[in-house]
């Protein structure tokens, strides 16, 4: 059945040969792209490497956020400690008697410990 039936694609090929060649070229290009995609999916080593890189990036981002949060909290803690130290200093300046009593008690305790320690020798 190799007659000349015209340009419906089953004839001698004068009308549709260029269209057929173009279709074959497009099919080859699509097949090549499909093969590249399948090869990329089959490359487990490269996929694992990409996955590891993504995980590493996520960990770095989390670490940066954590460091920023800790620094902020440390700054707040330092500010709070400064404020408390300032308030304690103000209260000592206003009323030094209780602090003097505590200091005298501490000195007395040290003296008693030294005496007791000296008697044991």
One Martini backbone bead per residue (centre of mass of N, CA, C, O) as a GRO file, in nm:
protein
  121
    1UNK     BB    1   0.064   0.058   0.027
    2UNK     BB    2   0.234   0.282  -0.186
    3UNK     BB    3   0.074   0.521  -0.255
    4UNK     BB    4  -0.073   0.828  -0.378
    5UNK     BB    5  -0.272   1.006  -0.138
    6UNK     BB    6  -0.114   1.263  -0.041
    7UNK     BB    7  -0.147   1.490   0.261
    8UNK     BB    8  -0.205   1.256   0.515
    9UNK     BB    9   0.079   1.074   0.562
   10UNK     BB   10   0.043   0.807   0.347
   11UNK     BB   11   0.217   0.888   0.126
   12UNK     BB   12   0.502   1.016  -0.039
   13UNK     BB   13   0.582   1.290   0.144
   14UNK     BB   14   0.554   1.588   0.029
   15UNK     BB   15   0.372   1.746   0.252
   16UNK     BB   16   0.462   1.603   0.562
   17UNK     BB   17   0.774   1.576   0.611
   18UNK     BB   18   0.839   1.831   0.774
   19UNK     BB   19   0.636   1.784   1.002
   20UNK     BB   20   0.752   1.512   1.086
   21UNK     BB   21   1.037   1.612   1.154
   22UNK     BB   22   0.946   1.813   1.372
   23UNK     BB   23   0.812   1.605   1.555
   24UNK     BB   24   1.067   1.439   1.603
   25UNK     BB   25   1.235   1.663   1.730
   26UNK     BB   26   1.043   1.722   1.968
   27UNK     BB   27   1.049   1.438   2.082
   28UNK     BB   28   1.352   1.430   2.140
   29UNK     BB   29   1.357   1.666   2.336
   30UNK     BB   30   1.155   1.552   2.539
   31UNK     BB   31   1.311   1.291   2.594
   32UNK     BB   32   1.566   1.429   2.701
   33UNK     BB   33   1.429   1.572   2.940
   34UNK     BB   34   1.317   1.318   3.072
   35UNK     BB   35   1.593   1.181   3.117
   36UNK     BB   36   1.711   1.398   3.300
   37UNK     BB   37   1.499   1.373   3.523
   38UNK     BB   38   1.545   1.072   3.582
   39UNK     BB   39   1.846   1.097   3.649
   40UNK     BB   40   1.809   1.288   3.889
   41UNK     BB   41   1.632   1.089   4.056
   42UNK     BB   42   1.854   0.852   4.051
   43UNK     BB   43   2.054   1.052   4.202
   44UNK     BB   44   2.106   0.998   4.523
   45UNK     BB   45   2.362   1.149   4.602
   46UNK     BB   46   2.266   1.432   4.509
   47UNK     BB   47   2.008   1.440   4.678
   48UNK     BB   48   2.147   1.413   4.953
   49UNK     BB   49   2.322   1.663   4.928
   50UNK     BB   50   2.092   1.864   4.899
   51UNK     BB   51   1.954   1.790   5.165
   52UNK     BB   52   2.194   1.861   5.346
   53UNK     BB   53   2.214   2.158   5.266
   54UNK     BB   54   1.933   2.237   5.359
   55UNK     BB   55   1.970   2.152   5.654
   56UNK     BB   56   2.210   2.337   5.711
   57UNK     BB   57   2.063   2.601   5.655
   58UNK     BB   58   1.844   2.566   5.872
   59UNK     BB   59   2.039   2.550   6.114
   60UNK     BB   60   2.168   2.826   6.075
   61UNK     BB   61   1.908   2.988   6.108
   62UNK     BB   62   1.837   2.885   6.391
   63UNK     BB   63   2.099   2.977   6.527
   64UNK     BB   64   2.068   3.277   6.470
   65UNK     BB   65   1.800   3.310   6.620
   66UNK     BB   66   1.900   3.208   6.895
   67UNK     BB   67   2.124   3.412   6.939
   68UNK     BB   68   1.946   3.661   6.929
   69UNK     BB   69   1.760   3.581   7.163
   70UNK     BB   70   1.980   3.548   7.383
   71UNK     BB   71   2.094   3.832   7.365
   72UNK     BB   72   1.835   3.973   7.443
   73UNK     BB   73   1.803   3.832   7.720
   74UNK     BB   74   2.078   3.917   7.834
   75UNK     BB   75   2.027   4.218   7.819
   76UNK     BB   76   1.784   4.215   8.009
   77UNK     BB   77   1.936   4.087   8.250
   78UNK     BB   78   2.147   4.311   8.279
   79UNK     BB   79   1.949   4.540   8.326
   80UNK     BB   80   1.824   4.419   8.581
   81UNK     BB   81   2.085   4.399   8.749
   82UNK     BB   82   2.149   4.700   8.743
   83UNK     BB   83   1.890   4.796   8.878
   84UNK     BB   84   1.928   4.635   9.141
   85UNK     BB   85   2.203   4.753   9.218
   86UNK     BB   86   2.107   5.042   9.233
   87UNK     BB   87   1.888   4.999   9.447
   88UNK     BB   88   2.081   4.891   9.662
   89UNK     BB   89   2.265   5.138   9.677
   90UNK     BB   90   2.043   5.333   9.761
   91UNK     BB   91   1.957   5.185  10.021
   92UNK     BB   92   2.235   5.203  10.160
   93UNK     BB   93   2.256   5.513  10.159
   94UNK     BB   94   1.998   5.561  10.325
   95UNK     BB   95   2.051   5.268  10.505
   96UNK     BB   96   2.342   5.153  10.662
   97UNK     BB   97   2.281   4.982  10.917
   98UNK     BB   98   2.214   4.691  10.815
   99UNK     BB   99   2.485   4.655  10.664
  100UNK     BB  100   2.667   4.695  10.908
  101UNK     BB  101   2.556   4.458  11.069
  102UNK     BB  102   2.628   4.238  10.866
  103UNK     BB  103   2.930   4.296  10.858
  104UNK     BB  104   2.982   4.251  11.162
  105UNK     BB  105   2.882   3.957  11.164
  106UNK     BB  106   3.090   3.849  10.966
  107UNK     BB  107   3.340   3.923  11.128
  108UNK     BB  108   3.264   3.762  11.381
  109UNK     BB  109   3.253   3.484  11.243
  110UNK     BB  110   3.549   3.478  11.156
  111UNK     BB  111   3.672   3.503  11.438
  112UNK     BB  112   3.546   3.249  11.557
  113UNK     BB  113   3.667   3.049  11.354
  114UNK     BB  114   3.964   3.113  11.422
  115UNK     BB  115   3.953   3.031  11.716
  116UNK     BB  116   3.854   2.739  11.680
  117UNK     BB  117   4.087   2.653  11.496
  118UNK     BB  118   4.318   2.718  11.702
  119UNK     BB  119   4.225   2.504  11.923
  120UNK     BB  120   4.264   2.239  11.745
  121UNK     BB  121   4.593   2.268  11.730
   0.00000   0.00000   0.00000
